C-alpha cells in the first residue's frame, strides 16, 4: 500500500504557489482575429530534479484537445498553438517523469481571444498560462535497504525463529514444571487411553 | 484442487491492492522495447565538417529523426501529430533542421545535434494546395537569404535564424500554383515560376528583401499542363501537357518565358502516356513511358534527346554534385537475388563511378527509393554511400558493396497482430545445455541474495544484471512449460509478416506477401487482417500451426481478395489463392475440421458469404450449424446496424457450393439528426470466463451475463462528433447501447448529457469500460457498466439446488427474453486515452487489469477493482475484506503502475494481450511507431516463484535448521546421559 501513495503533490504545489507570487499577472496570452486565435503558454519544471532522469524540454509534448494538435517546447519552455477557434479547449502536457494536470482553456470570442485557464485536477484558475507539474513521477519501486526485521518477518525467518524458540525456550519451560505433577498428568492420560483424532473433532453430521 | 488452492491464494492476495511495480534493475528482464521511425520519405545527409555523420529523415509516420550514419541508431526523433504530415525537410545554416508540415502551414526548426525545437512559425494558408520548401544552400547567416515556403496559396519568406516571417505574398486571388522557386546565388532577385489554372505559365521576379514583385511575365500554353514538373536546370523546367504526350520545356530566366514542345513519339516509338519521375537531375529528366524509364537530356536550346533507358523497376536518386562541377546520380535495380547499385555522371552516362552488386534478402521486395551521399576517400577519389528504402519499408545503408546497417522500419506500421506457439522441444534435440555446475549455481544465488539485501557492490550488481539477461534460455526457439516463450505475428502496412520472439523481441522470420497469380493488376497485395488458421493441439499434432493472411489487390474495398496461408514455425507460405471476390468482413467460426483448420466465413460486397476452407468436410460441419450462424453489419454513416442470418446456398446464381446468401433479421436505426455511431465493440471471441457466479459481500450470489452476442455501441450528437472545444455541453450528448446481435434487442441504454467522444472502450466478461470526455466538468471520464443475469437469481436456495428445481441446466437461448440488470459507475480520469485493452489469462481466474494507452504514449495498468460499480464511499468491514476500494471521484494514476515504466511507445496505436500457460501471467504487446512487449501478472505470480526468489536464503534456512536439529540432538543426548548418572 505504501509505495502507491508515494507522491509529493504538496511540494510541487508549494513551489507553484511561491512562484506565482512573484509573477505579475499579465494574462492576455492570445492574439488574432476570430477563429484563428493563438494560445501561448509556458511549461516550467522545477530545477531541483531529485529523480534520476533530468527533464529535457526536447522530450516534452503539449497536446491540444486530446491529440488534435501536438506542439513542442522551445528552449525557454514556451509553446504555441495557432489557429485555435474560440471555445473551451483542453491542454495536456506530457513529460516523462512528471504528472501535469490537464488545463481547461477558454478562448473568448468576444474579447479578441482572451484566454482563461483552469487546472482541471485542482480546479484552480491560473492567472498566467504557466504549467508546472503537480508531482514528479517515480516509475520504479525503491529497493528496501537491508533490514534485519524484514528477514525475520519472511517465512524462512519465522521458521528459524520458531526453531530457536523450540530449542532454547522449551527445555526451560519443561524445567519449570514440577516433576510430580508431570507424572500425574502422564498417568491420567494413560488411564484415559490415547485420545483419538475423532474425539477431538466435533461430532460430524 | 489446484484451482481451489489458487482461488484461495487469490482471495488472500486480493486483500491488498496490488499494483504493477518494477524495480529499476528489473528493466529488460521481462520486457523489450524497439524504436522505429517508419518508411522514409525524405533524407538529407549531414556529413561535411561534422564529427558525427548523420542523416536527417522524415517518414510517413510523421517522424523527423536524426540517424547515426555509422550504425543506424537514432540520435533523436520527434513524432508529430497524426494530422501534421511532413511535406519537406532540409538543413539550414548548417545547424538547424527545417521541417514543413501540415500542408505547408507549419514550419519548425530543430537543433541539429540534440533535436530541441528552436522555433516554430505558423504560416498563413487559405486553401489546400501542394507545398514547397526551399532552403538556401549557403551557410551565411543573412536575412537576404530567407527560407521560402509556398503552401496554401501564400508564398512566405522566413528567416532561418528565428523563424520570423519577413514577408508574404498572397497568390490566393489568382489561383496561382507555385511550381519552382529559384534563388540565384549572389542575387537579391527570386524567380518564382508557377501555373495559373494549369494553362498559363507565370514568372514573378521578387525582391528577396522586401517581397515586392519586380517584374512579372506570363504566357498562355494552349494545351494546358498536367501536374508533375521537373526542373532540369536553374532556368529551365520540363512539364507534360494535358494529353501527357508532349514534353514542354519552359525557359524562364531573365523574366522571359519560352515554350518548346517535343512530342514523346519523337523520342520513343509506340509511346503511350508518359509520366515525369520525381528525381531532380541536372540538365536531364527521367520519364516513365512504356514501362521503361528513359533519360532525356535537355540541350542548351531546350532540345531534347534520349540518352539512356532502363527497366521501370529502377529506383533513382536526385543528382549530387561531386568534384569538378560534375553531377552524379545513383540508380538501383534488382538482378536476381542481388541489387545493382550504380552511380553515374549525369553529363556522361557511360562514366560509371561506382558499380556494386549486393546480395539482398528477397523478402525485402524491390528498391523503392535511393538517396546518395559522397565522401572523399583517403586516395582523394570519390566514395559513395547510398541509403535505400525497400518495398517492405526497411532502410539500409550501402557502402563499399556491403550493407552497413539495416532497420526494419516496416514494423513501425503494424496493422494486425496475432500470437502463435513455438514448436515443442523434441526428445534427442538437446537444447538445454548443462550451463552451470552446482558451485556456479550457488555462487549465482549468493550474488542474487546479496543484491536483494542491498549488500552488493556495483560490480556485483553488474554481474547479476548480466546473469539475469542471459539466464534461463528465454530466447530459445522452443515451447516452455509456462508458456512465456511465444511468437507474436505482426502484419505491416507494406504487406510483410514478422514473427517476433517474446523473449528478446528478435525477428524469428519475416515474409513479404506475394501475389498468387503474379498478374500486373495485383503485383503486391496489401494485407488487411491476420487470423489463426490452424492451431493443432488435440488432433493433427504433427502439423505445423498456420496463420491466414487476408489481403486485397488494391486499396478499394471492392478489389478482389487474396488469401495466404503461412506456416508459423518456418515462415514459409504454404499456399495462396486468388479468391475472386471482394473481402468486406472475415468471420472466424467456432468450429474446426479434423485437421483443426478453423472455418472462416468471408462476406463480399455483393452480400454473399463464402466458406473457407473449401472442403466437403468443412461444408458438412457448416451445414449442421447453418441455422445458428448470425452476424451483424454496422453502417456508421447512415447510423444503421443490421443483423443477418444465413438464408440458402447461392446455387441459383453461381455453381459455387461454398457460397451462401443471407437474409436480414433485424435492423436498429439511430436517428441521424441526434445520434451518430462513433464506436462499436464486442467481446473477444476467444476470451475465457472462469465462473459465471459472483459472490457479493452479504453472501448473495450474482450471475454474470456472459453472452458472447453483445454489441456495445456508442453514439454522440452529430455536433459533438468533432474535437473537444468544438461544441458546448448543451449541444452534445453521448448515448451507449448494449445490443443483442442475434435478436437486435436493445438490452441497455445509458445516456450521458453534456459528454462527447472520442470513445475508447473495452468489453470483457460481463462488463464494459469506456472512456469519453465530459464537457461540463471539462474532464475525461471513465464509466463501467456490469451486466448481471436476473433469471438465475432465484437459484440461491440450497434446497432448490438439492431437489433439482433450479434452471441452471436450462438451455440459454438468445430468443428468450433476457432478464438482466446492470450496475454502473463513473469516475474522472486525468488523461486523454488512445486505446484501452484488458489482460487475458489462460483460465480467467486471475483478476483483470485495464491497460490504458495514454496520449503520452505510456501504458497504465489499472486494476479492475478501481472500476467496480459496487464501490461506495464508506465500505463496510465485510466489503473491505472482499477488497472493495472506497469510492473516489477520480481514478488514481499511480506512477509505478505504468507498465512501460520510463519508456514511451511513440505513436501508440494498439495493445494486444495473450494468455501464457501459467494462469497468473499474460503477455502484453503494444505497437505504434515503437514496439513494446512485457509480461504481466495482474495478481502477482501467485502460482510460481518469481525470478528474484532467493534460493540461497532457503538453503541457508535449511542448513540452519539441520544444524539446529543436530545441536539439540547432541544437547539432549548429553542431558539424558547426565540424568542417568545422577
XYZ file of N, CA and C in Angstrom, chain A residues 10-198:
567
model
N 2.264 17.886 -2.658
C 2.314 19.060 -1.790
C 3.491 19.953 -2.124
N 4.634 19.289 -2.304
C 5.850 20.040 -2.576
C 5.699 20.811 -3.878
N 5.174 20.092 -4.885
C 5.025 20.719 -6.198
C 4.081 21.908 -6.116
N 3.009 21.722 -5.348
C 2.021 22.790 -5.220
C 2.634 24.022 -4.556
N 3.464 23.717 -3.559
C 4.089 24.798 -2.824
C 4.978 25.618 -3.749
N 5.754 24.870 -4.531
C 6.648 25.525 -5.494
C 5.834 26.410 -6.425
N 4.704 25.829 -6.869
C 3.839 26.542 -7.796
C 3.338 27.838 -7.190
N 2.881 27.707 -5.953
C 2.272 28.874 -5.338
C 3.297 29.969 -5.067
N 4.459 29.535 -4.632
C 5.502 30.533 -4.371
C 5.871 31.245 -5.655
N 6.004 30.429 -6.711
C 6.416 31.036 -7.969
C 5.354 32.004 -8.483
N 4.098 31.685 -8.192
C 3.031 32.544 -8.686
C 3.025 33.898 -7.986
N 3.500 33.884 -6.751
C 3.526 35.136 -6.011
C 4.410 36.165 -6.710
N 5.463 35.663 -7.320
C 6.433 36.572 -7.897
C 6.077 36.986 -9.320
N 5.063 36.356 -9.848
C 4.727 36.668 -11.228
C 3.661 37.747 -11.307
N 3.957 38.729 -12.081
C 2.928 39.732 -12.317
C 1.854 39.100 -13.197
N 0.645 39.475 -12.957
C -0.436 38.844 -13.719
C -0.618 39.554 -15.054
N 0.077 39.047 -16.004
C -0.065 39.586 -17.359
C -0.765 38.528 -18.172
N -2.061 38.566 -18.147
C -2.791 37.441 -18.663
C -2.883 37.343 -20.176
N -3.209 38.420 -20.891
C -3.574 38.204 -22.294
C -2.481 37.461 -23.053
N -2.755 36.223 -23.302
C -1.755 35.392 -23.946
C -2.353 34.910 -25.248
N -2.999 35.754 -25.919
C -3.660 35.322 -27.128
C -3.792 36.516 -28.049
N -3.820 36.221 -29.292
C -3.954 37.300 -30.251
C -4.674 36.771 -31.470
N -5.057 37.649 -32.325
C -5.623 37.211 -33.583
C -7.099 37.486 -33.695
N -7.586 37.294 -34.886
C -8.991 37.556 -35.165
C -9.808 36.312 -34.863
N -11.075 36.348 -35.235
C -11.969 35.242 -34.943
C -11.483 33.960 -35.631
N -11.652 32.864 -34.952
C -11.322 31.529 -35.438
C -9.842 31.297 -35.682
N -9.030 32.248 -35.395
C -7.602 31.969 -35.549
C -6.874 32.611 -34.374
N -7.259 32.209 -33.198
C -6.572 32.709 -32.019
C -5.308 31.897 -31.788
N -4.457 32.455 -31.003
C -3.212 31.783 -30.685
C -3.134 31.617 -29.168
N -2.843 30.429 -28.737
C -2.646 30.199 -27.304
C -1.156 30.026 -27.083
N -0.607 30.851 -26.235
C 0.810 30.728 -25.906
C 0.928 30.467 -24.417
N 1.736 29.551 -24.078
C 1.921 29.251 -22.665
C 3.341 28.819 -22.417
N 3.582 28.430 -21.202
C 4.938 28.085 -20.840
C 4.908 26.887 -19.899
N 5.830 25.999 -20.080
C 5.958 24.850 -19.188
C 7.199 25.071 -18.352
N 7.040 24.930 -17.057
C 8.198 25.089 -16.183
C 8.361 23.852 -15.347
N 9.571 23.412 -15.265
C 9.851 22.220 -14.480
C 10.804 22.622 -13.375
N 10.497 22.284 -12.141
C 11.372 22.687 -11.034
C 12.802 22.247 -11.289
N 13.721 23.145 -11.014
C 15.121 22.882 -11.346
C 15.678 21.741 -10.511
N 15.209 21.640 -9.283
C 15.750 20.596 -8.408
C 15.084 19.277 -8.742
N 15.632 18.574 -9.689
C 15.072 17.285 -10.063
C 15.783 16.208 -9.277
N 15.119 15.779 -8.252
C 15.713 14.759 -7.398
C 15.736 13.411 -8.098
N 14.831 13.231 -9.039
C 14.757 11.928 -9.695
C 15.876 11.787 -10.699
N 16.071 10.552 -11.137
C 17.250 10.216 -11.921
C 17.362 10.940 -13.246
N 16.338 10.810 -14.093
C 16.461 11.377 -15.430
C 16.099 12.859 -15.402
N 17.016 13.657 -15.821
C 16.777 15.088 -15.835
C 15.763 15.422 -16.932
N 14.937 16.367 -16.631
C 13.895 16.726 -17.570
C 14.517 17.469 -18.751
N 14.200 16.989 -19.946
C 14.688 17.681 -21.124
C 13.481 18.244 -21.860
N 13.580 19.483 -22.231
C 12.463 20.101 -22.924
C 12.197 19.437 -24.272
N 13.239 18.822 -24.838
C 13.036 18.264 -26.176
C 12.142 17.041 -26.154
N 11.884 16.467 -24.976
C 11.040 15.274 -24.932
C 9.644 15.578 -24.403
N 9.301 16.837 -24.329
C 8.000 17.194 -23.780
C 7.059 17.554 -24.913
N 5.844 17.043 -24.798
C 4.836 17.339 -25.802
C 3.683 18.050 -25.141
N 3.107 19.010 -25.825
C 1.909 19.671 -25.341
C 0.797 19.313 -26.318
N -0.290 18.784 -25.777
C -1.352 18.227 -26.610
C -2.600 19.070 -26.439
N -3.188 19.470 -27.554
C -4.426 20.238 -27.518
C -5.590 19.316 -27.848
N -6.619 19.361 -27.045
C -7.864 18.638 -27.291
C -7.663 17.161 -27.609
N -6.891 16.510 -26.789
C -6.737 15.065 -26.913
C -6.130 14.614 -28.222
N -5.213 15.371 -28.774
C -4.493 14.912 -29.957
C -4.795 15.663 -31.232
N -5.649 16.675 -31.165
C -5.962 17.459 -32.360
C -4.698 18.163 -32.863
N -3.938 18.699 -31.956
C -2.675 19.350 -32.289
C -1.639 18.937 -31.263
N -0.418 18.787 -31.727
C 0.676 18.494 -30.805
C 1.739 19.559 -31.011
N 2.164 20.150 -29.915
C 3.180 21.188 -30.015
C 4.388 20.790 -29.186
N 5.507 21.403 -29.503
C 6.753 21.106 -28.799
C 7.224 22.374 -28.100
N 8.151 22.193 -27.187
C 8.613 23.330 -26.404
C 9.856 23.952 -27.019
N 9.925 25.292 -26.919
C 11.142 25.993 -27.317
C 12.142 25.904 -26.174
N 13.382 26.279 -26.436
C 14.381 26.160 -25.352
C 13.979 26.897 -24.076
N 13.211 27.976 -24.198
C 12.814 28.702 -22.996
C 11.534 28.153 -22.375
N 11.003 27.065 -22.920
C 9.833 26.441 -22.324
C 8.510 26.926 -22.853
N 8.531 27.821 -23.824
C 7.274 28.336 -24.354
C 6.724 27.410 -25.423
N 5.403 27.366 -25.506
C 4.750 26.617 -26.585
C 3.624 27.479 -27.135
N 3.214 27.205 -28.352
C 2.172 27.992 -29.013
C 1.257 27.063 -29.797
N -0.025 27.341 -29.696
C -0.987 26.697 -30.592
C -1.574 27.775 -31.473
N -1.497 27.569 -32.779
C -2.013 28.556 -33.715
C -3.378 28.122 -34.212
N -4.100 29.085 -34.710
C -5.382 28.832 -35.395
C -6.339 28.045 -34.503
N -6.482 28.495 -33.282
C -7.408 27.838 -32.365
C -8.729 28.599 -32.408
N -9.838 27.931 -32.689
C -11.110 28.652 -32.690
C -11.525 29.028 -31.265
N -12.379 30.025 -31.161
C -12.891 30.405 -29.844
C -13.699 29.251 -29.276
N -13.662 29.109 -27.961
C -14.361 27.991 -27.334
C -13.578 27.507 -26.142
N -13.981 26.362 -25.645
C -13.323 25.797 -24.469
C -12.462 24.629 -24.906
N -11.213 24.672 -24.542
C -10.270 23.662 -25.004
C -9.568 22.999 -23.838
N -8.874 21.942 -24.153
C -8.146 21.185 -23.139
C -6.688 21.073 -23.573
N -5.803 21.448 -22.669
C -4.369 21.333 -22.963
C -3.755 20.362 -21.976
N -3.001 19.421 -22.492
C -2.316 18.461 -21.621
C -0.824 18.492 -21.932
N -0.030 18.353 -20.906
C 1.422 18.330 -21.065
C 1.895 16.933 -20.716
N 2.698 16.330 -21.605
C 3.238 15.012 -21.328
C 4.741 15.066 -21.273
N 5.267 14.792 -20.111
C 6.710 14.761 -19.925
C 7.003 13.543 -19.086
N 7.946 12.751 -19.529
C 8.299 11.565 -18.752
C 8.842 11.994 -17.404
N 8.336 11.391 -16.363
C 8.835 11.699 -15.035
C 8.027 12.722 -14.285
N 7.013 13.297 -14.959
C 6.201 14.308 -14.289
C 4.734 14.080 -14.595
N 3.899 14.501 -13.662
C 2.470 14.457 -13.911
C 1.943 15.883 -13.917
N 1.328 16.270 -15.038
C 0.748 17.598 -15.184
C -0.768 17.475 -15.151
N -1.390 18.418 -14.542
C -2.846 18.454 -14.600
C -3.274 18.961 -15.968
N -4.322 18.377 -16.545
C -4.862 18.970 -17.768
C -5.368 20.380 -17.470
N -5.355 21.234 -18.459
C -5.754 22.624 -18.261
C -6.936 22.930 -19.166
N -7.974 23.476 -18.547
C -9.116 23.927 -19.311
C -8.822 25.351 -19.761
N -8.896 25.593 -21.054
C -8.576 26.912 -21.589
C -9.805 27.441 -22.315
N -10.293 28.567 -21.854
C -11.430 29.207 -22.512
C -10.903 30.339 -23.376
N -11.142 30.235 -24.657
C -10.755 31.302 -25.566
C -12.024 32.083 -25.875
N -12.029 33.321 -25.465
C -13.234 34.134 -25.601
C -13.398 34.623 -27.027
N -14.607 34.544 -27.523
C -14.861 35.028 -28.883
C -15.044 36.540 -28.883
N -15.582 37.072 -27.793
C -15.891 38.499 -27.752
C -14.652 39.351 -27.477
N -13.848 38.879 -26.536
C -12.721 39.717 -26.110
C -11.456 39.393 -26.879
N -11.577 39.273 -28.182
C -10.423 39.096 -29.062
C -9.527 37.961 -28.586
N -10.153 36.847 -28.312
C -9.364 35.683 -27.965
C -8.686 35.761 -26.618
N -9.334 36.423 -25.673
C -8.791 36.448 -24.314
C -8.835 35.023 -23.748
N -7.787 34.662 -23.071
C -7.654 33.272 -22.640
C -7.790 33.184 -21.129
N -8.599 32.224 -20.689
C -8.715 31.947 -19.261
C -8.341 30.499 -19.044
N -7.517 30.235 -18.077
C -7.038 28.863 -17.885
C -7.342 28.384 -16.473
N -7.761 27.117 -16.371
C -8.041 26.495 -15.082
C -7.449 25.098 -15.071
N -6.792 24.756 -13.985
C -6.313 23.387 -13.832
C -7.512 22.514 -13.499
N -7.762 21.475 -14.274
C -8.964 20.683 -14.023
C -8.802 19.765 -12.816
N -7.603 19.392 -12.474
C -7.423 18.471 -11.353
C -7.648 19.172 -10.017
N -7.118 20.380 -9.891
C -7.233 21.068 -8.608
C -8.283 22.173 -8.646
N -8.889 22.392 -9.798
C -9.901 23.438 -10.022
C -9.361 24.818 -9.653
N -8.082 25.031 -9.858
C -7.502 26.309 -9.533
C -7.312 27.063 -10.842
N -7.717 28.328 -10.862
C -7.552 29.079 -12.105
C -6.169 29.707 -12.118
N -5.617 29.778 -13.298
C -4.274 30.310 -13.452
C -4.378 31.749 -13.924
N -3.567 32.612 -13.341
C -3.538 33.983 -13.834
C -2.675 34.081 -15.077
N -1.829 33.110 -15.232
C -0.955 33.102 -16.394
C -0.801 31.658 -16.819
N -0.678 31.422 -18.106
C -0.606 30.043 -18.584
C 0.801 29.496 -18.390
N 1.165 29.335 -17.135
C 2.447 28.712 -16.805
C 2.113 27.376 -16.175
N 2.530 26.313 -16.830
C 2.156 24.980 -16.379
C 3.327 24.347 -15.650
N 3.027 23.876 -14.470
C 4.061 23.192 -13.691
C 3.542 21.830 -13.294
N 4.424 20.884 -13.118
C 3.953 19.541 -12.768
C 3.309 19.514 -11.385
N 2.252 18.700 -11.273
C 1.627 18.508 -9.960
C 2.531 17.676 -9.071
N 3.201 16.728 -9.701
C 4.106 15.881 -8.923
C 5.127 15.270 -9.870
N 6.220 14.841 -9.283
C 7.218 14.107 -10.051
C 6.880 12.629 -9.934
N 6.911 11.944 -11.061
C 6.561 10.527 -11.066
C 7.804 9.669 -10.912
N 7.708 8.723 -10.028
C 8.779 7.748 -9.844
C 8.255 6.426 -10.372
N 8.823 5.943 -11.485
C 8.251 4.767 -12.130
C 8.702 3.458 -11.506
N 9.744 3.504 -10.705
C 10.267 2.252 -10.169
C 10.063 2.188 -8.666
N 9.893 0.960 -8.196
C 9.891 0.741 -6.762
C 11.312 0.943 -6.262
N 11.429 1.416 -5.050
C 12.760 1.534 -4.467
C 13.045 0.270 -3.686
N 14.259 -0.203 -3.817
C 14.660 -1.374 -3.037
C 14.702 -0.983 -1.573
N 14.080 -1.785 -0.748
C 14.164 -1.528 0.686
C 15.597 -1.798 1.127
N 16.161 -0.952 1.954
C 17.521 -1.219 2.412
C 17.554 -2.454 3.305
N 18.771 -2.940 3.518
C 18.944 -4.156 4.308
C 18.331 -3.966 5.688
N 17.530 -4.932 6.067
C 16.748 -4.763 7.270
C 16.635 -6.119 7.952
N 17.073 -6.184 9.189
C 17.024 -7.453 9.918
C 15.573 -7.870 10.134
N 14.731 -6.902 10.430
C 13.324 -7.214 10.694
C 12.666 -7.847 9.477
N 13.010 -7.314 8.285
C 12.391 -7.833 7.066
C 12.745 -9.301 6.885
N 13.986 -9.644 7.190
C 14.400 -11.043 7.060
C 13.679 -11.896 8.089
N 13.575 -11.362 9.304
C 12.902 -12.139 10.347
C 11.431 -12.325 10.021
N 10.874 -11.361 9.336
C 9.438 -11.449 9.036
C 9.146 -12.397 7.887
N 10.147 -12.673 7.084
C 9.915 -13.541 5.932
C 9.626 -14.959 6.434
N 8.953 -15.778 5.630
C 8.562 -17.119 6.103
C 9.740 -17.903 6.651
N 10.884 -17.777 5.978
C 12.034 -18.548 6.425
C 12.563 -18.014 7.746
N 12.529 -16.721 7.889
C 12.941 -16.118 9.152
C 12.061 -16.602 10.290
N 10.763 -16.687 10.005
C 9.832 -17.156 11.028
C 10.127 -18.599 11.413
N 10.479 -19.411 10.380
C 10.791 -20.808 10.652
C 11.989 -20.913 11.589
N 13.023 -20.136 11.247
C 14.234 -20.166 12.074
C 13.901 -19.700 13.488
N 13.120 -18.643 13.547
C 12.744 -18.103 14.855
C 12.007 -19.129 15.696
N 11.089 -19.857 15.045
C 10.320 -20.865 15.758
C 11.237 -21.964 16.283
N 12.179 -22.350 15.417
C 13.133 -23.370 15.837
C 13.909 -22.922 17.071
N 14.339 -21.691 17.028
C 15.108 -21.156 18.157
C 14.275 -21.231 19.428
N 13.005 -20.841 19.283
C 12.112 -20.872 20.441
C 12.009 -22.286 20.985
N 11.793 -23.235 20.051
C 11.615 -24.610 20.484
C 12.883 -25.133 21.151
N 14.020 -24.828 20.538
C 15.277 -25.391 21.020
C 15.649 -24.812 22.375
N 15.551 -23.511 22.483
C 16.113 -22.891 23.692
C 15.084 -22.578 24.775
N 13.859 -22.357 24.404
C 12.880 -21.982 25.428
C 12.087 -23.164 25.950
N 11.826 -24.150 25.073
C 11.018 -25.268 25.537
C 11.671 -26.023 26.708
N 12.997 -26.349 26.611
C 13.605 -27.038 27.756
C 13.449 -26.234 29.037
N 13.586 -24.909 28.918
C 13.437 -24.047 30.098
C 12.051 -24.218 30.701
N 11.061 -24.253 29.811
C 9.680 -24.392 30.278
C 9.498 -25.740 30.963
N 10.097 -26.767 30.332
C 9.952 -28.101 30.896
C 10.541 -28.173 32.299
N 11.650 -27.451 32.458
C 12.305 -27.497 33.755
C 11.410 -26.942 34.850
N 10.640 -25.915 34.462
C 9.818 -25.252 35.469
C 8.675 -26.118 35.974
N 8.311 -27.126 35.163
C 7.169 -27.943 35.581
C 7.614 -28.907 36.707
N 6.755 -29.015 37.677
C 7.044 -29.895 38.811
C 7.045 -31.346 38.334
N 8.098 -32.123 38.598
C 8.164 -33.497 38.079
C 6.999 -34.362 38.563
N 6.538 -34.116 39.804
C 5.445 -34.955 40.322
C 4.165 -34.706 39.549
N 3.931 -33.401 39.303
C 2.712 -33.067 38.548
C 2.760 -33.684 37.161
N 3.945 -33.650 36.609
C 4.175 -34.226 35.289
C 3.781 -35.693 35.282
N 4.244 -36.370 36.292
C 3.972 -37.804 36.387
C 2.470 -38.058 36.482
N 1.800 -37.189 37.318
C 0.366 -37.382 37.483
C -0.395 -37.198 36.169
N -0.030 -36.154 35.468
C -0.712 -35.909 34.196
C -0.489 -37.066 33.245
N 0.748 -37.549 33.224
C 1.043 -38.649 32.308
C 0.196 -39.867 32.661
N 0.051 -40.114 33.933
C -0.744 -41.268 34.350
C -2.202 -41.094 33.974
N -2.695 -39.867 34.197
C -4.087 -39.584 33.820
C -4.325 -39.856 32.349
N -3.388 -39.386 31.585
C -3.503 -39.570 30.136
C -3.541 -41.053 29.802
N -2.672 -41.831 30.503
C -2.596 -43.263 30.234
C -3.924 -43.923 30.564
N -4.537 -43.474 31.677
C -5.825 -44.058 32.065
C -6.901 -43.792 31.025
N -6.877 -42.593 30.500
C -7.901 -42.250 29.504
C -7.683 -42.984 28.190
N -6.504 -43.464 27.993
C -6.176 -44.039 26.693
C -5.745 -42.943 25.746
N -5.228 -43.380 24.617
C -4.744 -42.388 23.666
C -5.937 -41.654 23.059
N -5.957 -40.366 23.193
C -7.102 -39.651 22.621
C -7.048 -39.725 21.093
N -8.136 -40.192 20.540
C -8.150 -40.313 19.079
C -8.513 -38.962 18.463
N -8.196 -38.861 17.196
C -8.424 -37.603 16.489
C -9.916 -37.280 16.401
N -10.724 -38.358 16.247
C -12.163 -38.128 16.053
C -12.795 -37.543 17.310
